[in-house]
XYZ file of C-alpha atoms in Angstrom:
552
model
C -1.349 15.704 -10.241
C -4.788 14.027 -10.001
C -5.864 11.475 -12.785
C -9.366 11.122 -11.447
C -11.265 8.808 -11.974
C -8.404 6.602 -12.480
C -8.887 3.362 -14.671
C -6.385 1.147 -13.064
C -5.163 0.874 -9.335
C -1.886 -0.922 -8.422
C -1.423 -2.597 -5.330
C 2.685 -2.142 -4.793
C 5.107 -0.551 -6.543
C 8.207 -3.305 -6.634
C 9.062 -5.639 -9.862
C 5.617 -6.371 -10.614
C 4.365 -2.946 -9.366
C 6.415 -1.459 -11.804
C 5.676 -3.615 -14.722
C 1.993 -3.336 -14.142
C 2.138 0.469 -14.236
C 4.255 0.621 -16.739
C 2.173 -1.757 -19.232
C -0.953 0.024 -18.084
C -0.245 3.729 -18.905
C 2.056 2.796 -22.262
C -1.382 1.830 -23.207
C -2.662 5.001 -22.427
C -4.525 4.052 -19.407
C -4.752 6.432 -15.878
C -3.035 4.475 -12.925
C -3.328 4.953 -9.698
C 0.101 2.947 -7.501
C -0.713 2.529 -4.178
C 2.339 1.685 -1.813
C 2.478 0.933 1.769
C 5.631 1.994 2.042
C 7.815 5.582 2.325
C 8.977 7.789 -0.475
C 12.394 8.358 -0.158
C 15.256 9.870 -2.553
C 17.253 7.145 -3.952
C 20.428 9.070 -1.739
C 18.124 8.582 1.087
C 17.372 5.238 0.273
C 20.864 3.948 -0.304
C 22.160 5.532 2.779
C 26.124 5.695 3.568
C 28.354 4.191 5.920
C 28.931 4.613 8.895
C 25.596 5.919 9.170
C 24.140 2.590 7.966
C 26.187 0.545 10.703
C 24.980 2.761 12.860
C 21.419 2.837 12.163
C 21.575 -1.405 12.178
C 22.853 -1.264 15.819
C 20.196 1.067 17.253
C 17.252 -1.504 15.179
C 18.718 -4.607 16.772
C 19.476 -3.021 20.257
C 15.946 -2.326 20.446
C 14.574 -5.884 18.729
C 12.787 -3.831 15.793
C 15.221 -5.860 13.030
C 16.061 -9.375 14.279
C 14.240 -11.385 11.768
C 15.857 -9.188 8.820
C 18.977 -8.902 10.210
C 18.987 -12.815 9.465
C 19.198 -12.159 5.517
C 22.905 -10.971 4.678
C 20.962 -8.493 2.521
C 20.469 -6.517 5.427
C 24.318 -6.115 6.236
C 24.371 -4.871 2.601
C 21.838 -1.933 2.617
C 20.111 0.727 4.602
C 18.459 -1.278 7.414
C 15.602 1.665 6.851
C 14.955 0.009 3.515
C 13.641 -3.228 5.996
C 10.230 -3.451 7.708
C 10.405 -2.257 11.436
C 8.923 -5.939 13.319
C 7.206 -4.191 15.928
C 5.095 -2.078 13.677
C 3.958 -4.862 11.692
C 3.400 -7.872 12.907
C 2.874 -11.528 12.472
C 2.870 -14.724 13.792
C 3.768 -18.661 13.327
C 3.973 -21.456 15.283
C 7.025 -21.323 17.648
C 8.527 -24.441 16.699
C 8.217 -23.711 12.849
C 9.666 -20.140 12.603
C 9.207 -18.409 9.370
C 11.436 -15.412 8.338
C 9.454 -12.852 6.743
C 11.758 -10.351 4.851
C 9.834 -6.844 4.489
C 10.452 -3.990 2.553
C 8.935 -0.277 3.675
C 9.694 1.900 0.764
C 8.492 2.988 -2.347
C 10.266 0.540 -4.924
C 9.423 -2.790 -2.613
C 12.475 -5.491 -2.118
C 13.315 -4.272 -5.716
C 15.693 -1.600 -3.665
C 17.317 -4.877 -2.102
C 16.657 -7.720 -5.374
C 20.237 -9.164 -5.894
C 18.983 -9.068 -9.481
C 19.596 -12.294 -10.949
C 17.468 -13.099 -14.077
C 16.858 -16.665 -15.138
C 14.229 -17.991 -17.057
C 11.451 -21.060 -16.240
C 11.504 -23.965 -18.593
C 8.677 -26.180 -19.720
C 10.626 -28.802 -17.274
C 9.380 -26.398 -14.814
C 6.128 -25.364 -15.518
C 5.200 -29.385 -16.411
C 6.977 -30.655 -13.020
C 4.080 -31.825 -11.572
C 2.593 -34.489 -15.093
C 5.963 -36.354 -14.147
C 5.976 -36.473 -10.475
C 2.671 -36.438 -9.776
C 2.790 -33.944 -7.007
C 0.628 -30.595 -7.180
C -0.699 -29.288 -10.186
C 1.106 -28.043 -13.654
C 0.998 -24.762 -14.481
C -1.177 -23.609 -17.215
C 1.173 -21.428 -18.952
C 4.829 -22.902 -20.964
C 7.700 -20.537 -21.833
C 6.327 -19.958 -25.236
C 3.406 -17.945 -23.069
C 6.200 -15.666 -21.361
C 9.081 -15.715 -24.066
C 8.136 -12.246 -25.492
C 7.503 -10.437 -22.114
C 10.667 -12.016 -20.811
C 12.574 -10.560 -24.013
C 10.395 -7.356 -23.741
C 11.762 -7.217 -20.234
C 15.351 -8.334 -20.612
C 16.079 -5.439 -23.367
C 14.362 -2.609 -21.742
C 16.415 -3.841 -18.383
C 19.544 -4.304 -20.280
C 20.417 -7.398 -18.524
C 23.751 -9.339 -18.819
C 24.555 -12.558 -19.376
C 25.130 -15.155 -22.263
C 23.172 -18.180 -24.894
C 24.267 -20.920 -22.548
C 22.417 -23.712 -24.433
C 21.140 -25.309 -21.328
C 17.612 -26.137 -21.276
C 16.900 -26.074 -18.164
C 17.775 -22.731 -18.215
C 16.409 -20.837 -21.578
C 18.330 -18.513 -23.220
C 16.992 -15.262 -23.704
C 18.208 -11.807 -24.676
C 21.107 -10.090 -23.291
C 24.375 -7.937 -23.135
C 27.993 -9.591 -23.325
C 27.985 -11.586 -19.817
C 30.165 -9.844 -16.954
C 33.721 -11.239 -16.868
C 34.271 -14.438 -14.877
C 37.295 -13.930 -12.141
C 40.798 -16.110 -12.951
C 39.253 -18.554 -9.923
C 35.541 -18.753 -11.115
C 37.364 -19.980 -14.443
C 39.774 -22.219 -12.680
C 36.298 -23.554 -10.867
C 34.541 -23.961 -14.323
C 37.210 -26.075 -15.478
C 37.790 -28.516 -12.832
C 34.136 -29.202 -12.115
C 33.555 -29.772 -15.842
C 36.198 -31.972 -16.402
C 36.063 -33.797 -13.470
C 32.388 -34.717 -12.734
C 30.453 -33.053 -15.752
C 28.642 -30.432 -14.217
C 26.907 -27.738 -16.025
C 28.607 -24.228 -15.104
C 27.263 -21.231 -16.621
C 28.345 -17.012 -15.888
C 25.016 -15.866 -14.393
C 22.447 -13.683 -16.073
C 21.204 -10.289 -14.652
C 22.189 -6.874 -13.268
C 25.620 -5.165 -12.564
C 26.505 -4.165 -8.728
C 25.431 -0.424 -8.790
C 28.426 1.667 -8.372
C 29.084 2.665 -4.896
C 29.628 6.072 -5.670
C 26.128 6.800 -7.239
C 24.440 7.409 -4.291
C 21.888 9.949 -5.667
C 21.383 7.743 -8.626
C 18.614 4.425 -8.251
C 19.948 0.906 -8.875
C 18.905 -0.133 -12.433
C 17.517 -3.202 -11.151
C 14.861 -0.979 -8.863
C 12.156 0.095 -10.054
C 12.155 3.247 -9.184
C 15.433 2.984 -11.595
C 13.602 1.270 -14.327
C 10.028 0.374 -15.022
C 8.238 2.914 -12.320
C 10.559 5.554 -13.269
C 9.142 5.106 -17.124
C 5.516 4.444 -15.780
C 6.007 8.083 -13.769
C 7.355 10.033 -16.176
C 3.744 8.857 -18.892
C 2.749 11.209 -16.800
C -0.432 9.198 -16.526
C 0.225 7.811 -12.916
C -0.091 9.100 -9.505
C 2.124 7.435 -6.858
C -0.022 7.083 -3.357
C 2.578 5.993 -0.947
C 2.304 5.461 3.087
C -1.051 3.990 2.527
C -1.652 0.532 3.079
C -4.490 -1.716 0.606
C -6.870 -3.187 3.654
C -8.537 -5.353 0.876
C -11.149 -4.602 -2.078
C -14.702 -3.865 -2.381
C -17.202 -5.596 -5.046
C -20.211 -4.282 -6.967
C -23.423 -5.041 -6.221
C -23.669 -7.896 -8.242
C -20.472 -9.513 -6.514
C -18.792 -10.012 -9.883
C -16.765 -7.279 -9.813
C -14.134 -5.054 -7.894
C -15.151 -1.399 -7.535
C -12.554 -0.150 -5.263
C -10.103 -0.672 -2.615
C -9.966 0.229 0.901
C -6.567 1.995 2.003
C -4.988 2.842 5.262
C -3.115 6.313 6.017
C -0.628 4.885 8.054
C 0.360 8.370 9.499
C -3.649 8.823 10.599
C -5.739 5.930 10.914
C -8.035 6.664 7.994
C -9.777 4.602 5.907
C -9.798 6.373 2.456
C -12.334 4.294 -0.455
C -10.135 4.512 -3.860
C -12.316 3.253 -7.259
C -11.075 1.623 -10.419
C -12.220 -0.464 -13.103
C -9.347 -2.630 -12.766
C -7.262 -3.362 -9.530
C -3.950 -5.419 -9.970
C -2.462 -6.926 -7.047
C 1.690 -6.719 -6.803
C 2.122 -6.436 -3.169
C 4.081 -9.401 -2.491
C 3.054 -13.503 -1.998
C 2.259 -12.924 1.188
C 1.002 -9.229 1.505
C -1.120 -10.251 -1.416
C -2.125 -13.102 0.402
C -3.895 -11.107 3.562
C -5.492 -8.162 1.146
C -7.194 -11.746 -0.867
C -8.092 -13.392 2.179
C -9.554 -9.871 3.761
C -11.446 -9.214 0.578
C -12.660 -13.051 0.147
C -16.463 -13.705 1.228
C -15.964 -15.365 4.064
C -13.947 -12.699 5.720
C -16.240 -9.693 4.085
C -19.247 -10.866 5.963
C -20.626 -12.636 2.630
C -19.778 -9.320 0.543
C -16.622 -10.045 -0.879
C -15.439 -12.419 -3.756
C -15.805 -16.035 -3.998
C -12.819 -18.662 -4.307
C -14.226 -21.853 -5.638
C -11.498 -24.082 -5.503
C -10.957 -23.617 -1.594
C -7.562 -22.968 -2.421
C -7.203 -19.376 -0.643
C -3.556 -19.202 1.202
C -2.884 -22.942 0.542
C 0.524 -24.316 -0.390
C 3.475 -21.604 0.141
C 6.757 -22.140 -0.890
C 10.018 -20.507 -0.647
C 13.136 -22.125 -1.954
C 15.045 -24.660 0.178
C 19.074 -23.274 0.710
C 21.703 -24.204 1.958
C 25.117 -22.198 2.392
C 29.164 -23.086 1.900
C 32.101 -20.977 2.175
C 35.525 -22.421 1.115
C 39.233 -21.011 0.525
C 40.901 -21.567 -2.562
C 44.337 -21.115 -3.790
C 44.644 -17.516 -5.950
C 44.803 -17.884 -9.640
C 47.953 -16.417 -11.735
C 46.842 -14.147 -14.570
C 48.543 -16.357 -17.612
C 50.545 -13.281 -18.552
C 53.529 -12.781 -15.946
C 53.248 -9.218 -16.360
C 49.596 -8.840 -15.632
C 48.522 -7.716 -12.301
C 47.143 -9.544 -9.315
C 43.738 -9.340 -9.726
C 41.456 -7.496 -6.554
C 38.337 -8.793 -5.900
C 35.431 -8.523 -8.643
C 32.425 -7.239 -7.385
C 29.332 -9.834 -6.123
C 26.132 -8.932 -8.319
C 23.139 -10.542 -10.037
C 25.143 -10.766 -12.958
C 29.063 -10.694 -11.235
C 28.690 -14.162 -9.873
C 27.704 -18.009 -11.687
C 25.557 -21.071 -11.406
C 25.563 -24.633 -11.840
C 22.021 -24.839 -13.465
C 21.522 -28.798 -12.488
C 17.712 -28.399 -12.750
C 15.908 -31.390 -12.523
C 19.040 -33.363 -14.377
C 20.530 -33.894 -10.700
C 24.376 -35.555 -10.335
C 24.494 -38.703 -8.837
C 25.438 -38.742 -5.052
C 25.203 -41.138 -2.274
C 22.181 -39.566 -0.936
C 18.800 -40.422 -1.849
C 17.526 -38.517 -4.575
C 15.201 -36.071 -4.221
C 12.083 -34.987 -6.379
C 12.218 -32.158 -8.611
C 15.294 -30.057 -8.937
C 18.189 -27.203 -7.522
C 21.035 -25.396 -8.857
C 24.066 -24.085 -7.094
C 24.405 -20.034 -7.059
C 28.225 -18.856 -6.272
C 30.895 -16.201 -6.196
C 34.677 -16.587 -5.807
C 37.264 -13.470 -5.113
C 33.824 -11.587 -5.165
C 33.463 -10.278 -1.780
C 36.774 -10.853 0.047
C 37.877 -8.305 2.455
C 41.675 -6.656 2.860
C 44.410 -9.363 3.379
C 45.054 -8.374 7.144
C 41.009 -9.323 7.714
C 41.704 -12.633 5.912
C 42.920 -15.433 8.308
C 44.081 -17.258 5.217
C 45.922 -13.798 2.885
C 47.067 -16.172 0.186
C 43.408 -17.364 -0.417
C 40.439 -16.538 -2.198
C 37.124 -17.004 -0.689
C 34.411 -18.912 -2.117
C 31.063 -19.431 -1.519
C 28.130 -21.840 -2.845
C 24.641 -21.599 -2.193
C 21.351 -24.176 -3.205
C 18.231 -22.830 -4.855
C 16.059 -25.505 -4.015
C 12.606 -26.307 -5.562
C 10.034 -26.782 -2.488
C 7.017 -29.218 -3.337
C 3.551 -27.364 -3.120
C 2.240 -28.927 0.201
C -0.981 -27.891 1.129
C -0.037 -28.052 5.169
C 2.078 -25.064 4.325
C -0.321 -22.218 4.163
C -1.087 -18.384 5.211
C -4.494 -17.587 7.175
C -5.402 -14.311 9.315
C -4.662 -15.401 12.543
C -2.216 -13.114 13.406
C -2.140 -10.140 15.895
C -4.109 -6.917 15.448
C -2.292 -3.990 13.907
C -1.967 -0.623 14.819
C -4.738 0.004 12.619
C -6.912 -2.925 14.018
C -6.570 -5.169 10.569
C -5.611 -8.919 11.207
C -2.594 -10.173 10.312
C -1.159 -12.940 8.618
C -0.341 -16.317 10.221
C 2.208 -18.322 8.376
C 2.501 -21.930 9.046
C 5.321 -23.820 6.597
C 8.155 -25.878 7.551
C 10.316 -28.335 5.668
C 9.518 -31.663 5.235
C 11.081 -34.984 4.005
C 11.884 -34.072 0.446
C 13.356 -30.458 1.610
C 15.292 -32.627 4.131
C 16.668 -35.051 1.037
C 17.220 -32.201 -1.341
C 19.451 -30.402 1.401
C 21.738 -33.127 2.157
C 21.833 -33.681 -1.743
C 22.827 -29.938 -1.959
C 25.478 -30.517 0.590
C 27.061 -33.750 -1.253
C 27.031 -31.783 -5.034
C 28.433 -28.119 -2.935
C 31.333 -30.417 -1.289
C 32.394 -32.535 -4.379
C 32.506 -29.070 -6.795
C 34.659 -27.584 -4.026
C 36.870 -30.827 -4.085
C 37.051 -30.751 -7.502
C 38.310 -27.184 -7.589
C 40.662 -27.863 -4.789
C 39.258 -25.568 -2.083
C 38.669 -25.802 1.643
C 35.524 -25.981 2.473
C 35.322 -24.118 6.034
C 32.641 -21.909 8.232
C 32.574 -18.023 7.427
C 34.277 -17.253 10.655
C 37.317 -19.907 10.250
C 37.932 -17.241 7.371
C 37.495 -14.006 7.893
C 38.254 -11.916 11.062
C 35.449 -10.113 12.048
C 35.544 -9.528 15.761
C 32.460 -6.943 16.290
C 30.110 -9.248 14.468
C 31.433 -12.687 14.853
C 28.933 -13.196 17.614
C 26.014 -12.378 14.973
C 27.793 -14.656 12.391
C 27.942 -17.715 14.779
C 24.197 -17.302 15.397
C 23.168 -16.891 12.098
C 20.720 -19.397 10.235
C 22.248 -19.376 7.027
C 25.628 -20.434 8.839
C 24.619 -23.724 10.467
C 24.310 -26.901 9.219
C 20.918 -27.950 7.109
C 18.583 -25.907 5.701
C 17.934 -22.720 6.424
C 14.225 -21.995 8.391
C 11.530 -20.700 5.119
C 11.450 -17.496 4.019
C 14.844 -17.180 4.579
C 15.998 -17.017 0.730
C 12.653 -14.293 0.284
C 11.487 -15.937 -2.914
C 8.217 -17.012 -1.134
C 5.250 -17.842 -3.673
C 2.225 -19.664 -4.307
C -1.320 -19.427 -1.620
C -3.079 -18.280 -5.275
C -2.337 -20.112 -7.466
C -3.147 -19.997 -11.122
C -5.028 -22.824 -13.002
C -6.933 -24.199 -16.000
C -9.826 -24.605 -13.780
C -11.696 -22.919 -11.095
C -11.967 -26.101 -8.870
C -8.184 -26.300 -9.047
C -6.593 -22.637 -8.468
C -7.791 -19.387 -7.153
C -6.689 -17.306 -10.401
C -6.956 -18.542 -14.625
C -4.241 -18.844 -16.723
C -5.011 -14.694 -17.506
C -4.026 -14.230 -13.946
C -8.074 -12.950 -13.072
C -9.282 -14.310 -9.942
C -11.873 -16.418 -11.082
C -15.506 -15.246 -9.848
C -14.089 -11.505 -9.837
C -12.088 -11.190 -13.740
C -10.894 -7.629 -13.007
C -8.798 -8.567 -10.270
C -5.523 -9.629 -11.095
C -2.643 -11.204 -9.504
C 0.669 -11.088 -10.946
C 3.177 -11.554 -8.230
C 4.392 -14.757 -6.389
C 1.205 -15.428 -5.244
C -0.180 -16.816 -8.412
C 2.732 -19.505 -8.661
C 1.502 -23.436 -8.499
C 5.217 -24.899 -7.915
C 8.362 -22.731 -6.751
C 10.730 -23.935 -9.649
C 14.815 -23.517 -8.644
C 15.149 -20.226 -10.665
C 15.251 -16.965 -8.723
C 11.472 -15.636 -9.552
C 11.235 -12.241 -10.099
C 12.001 -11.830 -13.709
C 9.237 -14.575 -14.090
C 6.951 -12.764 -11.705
C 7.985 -9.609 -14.039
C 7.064 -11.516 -17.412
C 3.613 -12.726 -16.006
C 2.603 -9.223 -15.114
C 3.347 -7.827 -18.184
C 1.485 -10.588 -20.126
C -1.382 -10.451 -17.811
C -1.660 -6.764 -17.881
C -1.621 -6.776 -21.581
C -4.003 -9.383 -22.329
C -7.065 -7.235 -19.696
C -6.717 -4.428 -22.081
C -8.046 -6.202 -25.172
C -11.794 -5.650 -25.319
C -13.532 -8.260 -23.958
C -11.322 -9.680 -21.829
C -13.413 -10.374 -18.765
């Protein structure tokens, strides 16, 4: 299949990858979706055990994993569907590491999402007119309530009409049942220090035994399956987007450059319309390739000097705790096995900006606490506590837009002789205050519930790996290092102004309006929510708006 010439060109094909093609050719335009990555069966792509196991050994033996193998993501899935370190590169200042989490695979880190799906509120999008601190964003939830609806039905997400504000309700199936200790949980931290508690919203764990079947909250499961089957889009995969080229006139993008990664080549692919889903950061380096300074004065102009300025990831912070099993209420009921951990299998407290009073200072702008109990606990004899549950509680932390915290191409060569990025981001005082306010809320909801708060390896017995565990960042005390939690944004952000962002509130760079940049990138402030059904709803309304005439 060859749509030449093709009208659109996708940078990515992940969430926003997926949207974007999908919106395009609905509309009847010819897309062309460019991914770095392989193209793999979903059978291949899931992998098996112990072939998986397997396959992680052999990656960390020979140091092509160890930054991945950090994210417990990576102890879930095919370490194949994680970017091999030595092949791609990057750097950061040794004393301020950053943990880049890579996908290399058609489908993105959509094959590895954990698929929750919460919505911004205007509390979100308007942090910055109370606190003072970065910029407000130029969109409200009244801009993305009908792509986030649009999205949520053709998904089929689960969940529930909570009525929390911070937290808008949206459209969805019946929410996954709670387990007898999640409701036991519920109750106690209600009742006993008026916390919001809420079933989360988003995807079911895909069943283990549909191996040769995609996860519905892929895209290669959802939105790029649809865009394929238009049959008005051509997949280009194992070719990496170097950056774009402009018309004569410099107003314009005319084409992009991409990389065979199997030869070497340099292959020039045109379109009247490029839209940019690679990822923050991947997005990031093709934008700073492509800008002027970097195109030997022929690429596009950022006016507000904003280029790779002010990444964020969200702040976390991790708890395990033991808690006495629940008894169905009917004697004759069964005991109840574990409930499987998904997107949609798990809950929140949604505290938002609305924090609980603690003892420790309060920090600006807001978290909520993600958790799971009798979700992932292993057979009784692996349990050093059998008549337990296990528990776990995790931060989502809004990060301040700093502009010290920022991406440049500084990095090593690649084998293809393109920089690379250089990220250099670190925590600072109000991370620092958020995290030990984290840690106060996470211990006085376990209290409250009567658990035990202890570390992973003081409950479970895991001899091979217990060495890994002990080591592991998400296990120690404080805050995990960024890009841990892999919701990294901003570096582009999106503004009323050109002297204030790099993109407008369409999502079109400024100087260059048929460019546009849908994924993290674009974000002014991180919010708490997990992003991607955000990042989803901007593509779609930014995709939709460039196709009315006139739009640039």
């Amino acid at each position: 299949m060859d749509l030449r010439p093709w009208e659109a060109i996708v940078v990515g094909s992940g969430a926003t990858g997926g949207v974007a093609a999908l919106t395009l050719a609905e509309a009847g335009v010819r897309v062309l979706v460019i991914e770095a990555g392989r193209s793999l069966s979903a059978r291949d792509a899931l992998g098996f055990e112990p072939l998986n196991s397997l396959r992680r050994f052999s990656a960390l033996s020979s140091g092509r994993q160890q930054r991945q193998a950090q994210h417990p993501g990576y102890w879930k899935h095919n370490p194949q569907l994680f970017i091999d370190e030595q092949e791609h590169p990057y750097s950061h200042p040794a004393e301020r590491p950053f943990l880049w989490t890579r996908a290399d695979q058609v489908g993105g880190r959509s094959l590895t999402w954990g698929g929750i799906t919460l919505r911004l509120s205007d509390a979100d999008f308007q942090a910055a007119e109370r606190d003072g601190v970065g910029s407000s964003w130029p969109i409200r939830h009244a801009d993305l309530d009908p792509h986030y609806t649009a999205l949520e039905q053709r998904l089929g997400v689960y969940g529930q009409r909570d009525g929390y504000g911070q937290v808008p309700d949206g459209w969805a199936q019946q929410a996954l049942p709670s387990t007898l200790e999640e409701q036991r949980f519920a109750a106690a931290v209600r009742e006993q220090h008026g916390y919001p508690w809420m079933p989360s919203r988003g995807f079911a764990a895909h069943p283990a035994q549909a191996r040769k079947r995609w996860p519905s909250s892929s895209s290669p499961g959802s939105t790029l399956q649809a865009a394929l089957a238009t049959g008005r889009v051509q997949l280009l995969s194992e070719h990496r987007v170097e950056r774009f080229e402009l018309n004569r006139h410099h107003d314009r993008a005319e084409a992009v450059i991409a990389i065979d990664r199997a030869t070497g080549q340099r292959q020039r692919l045109a379109a009247q319309q490029i839209v940019l889903c690679a990822s923050t950061i991947q997005t990031l380096r093709l934008l700073l390739q492509s800008e002027e300074q970097a195109a030997e004065g022929r690429g596009f102009i950022d006016p507000s000097g904003r280029l790779g300025v002010a990444l964020m990831d969200h702040v976390s912070t991790c708890r395990f705790f033991a808690m006495p099993a629940a008894t169905p209420a009917d004697p004759s009921a069964p005991a109840t096995t574990p409930a499987e951990l998904s997107g949609a299998g798990s809950f929140f407290l949604p505290f938002g900006h609305a924090l609980p009073d603690t003892s420790a200072a309060r920090p600006l702008r807001g978290y909520g606490l993600w958790g799971g109990i009798n979700r992932f606990d292993p057979p009784a004899w692996l349990k050093r506590q059998p008549e337990c549950r296990l528990g776990f509680l995790i931060g989502h932390g809004e990060v301040l837009p700093d502009p010290a915290n920022r991406v440049s191409l500084e990095g090593p060569l690649d084998r293809w002789g393109s920089p690379t990025v250089h990220i250099d981001c670190r925590w600072r005082r109000n991370e620092e205050v958020m995290t030990r306010h984290m840690e106060q809320t996470i211990a006085a909801a376990i209290a409250a519930a009567g658990g035990t708060m202890l570390p992973l390896v003081d409950l479970v017995k895991a001899p091979l790996i217990e060495p890994l565990l002990r080591q592991a960042v998400a296990l120690t005390d404080g805050a995990a290092p960024p890009g841990y939690y892999i919701h990294e944004v901003g570096g582009a952000a999106m503004a009323a102004n050109e002297s204030e962002g790099v993109v407008d509130p369409w999502n079109r760079l400024w100087r260059c309006p048929n460019v546009l940049v849908v994924d993290g990138a674009c974000w002014p402030s991180s919010a708490w929510q997990s992003p991607t059904l955000t990042m989803m709803a901007i593509t779609r309304r930014a995709c939709l708006a460039a196709l009315r005439p006139g739009s640039d």
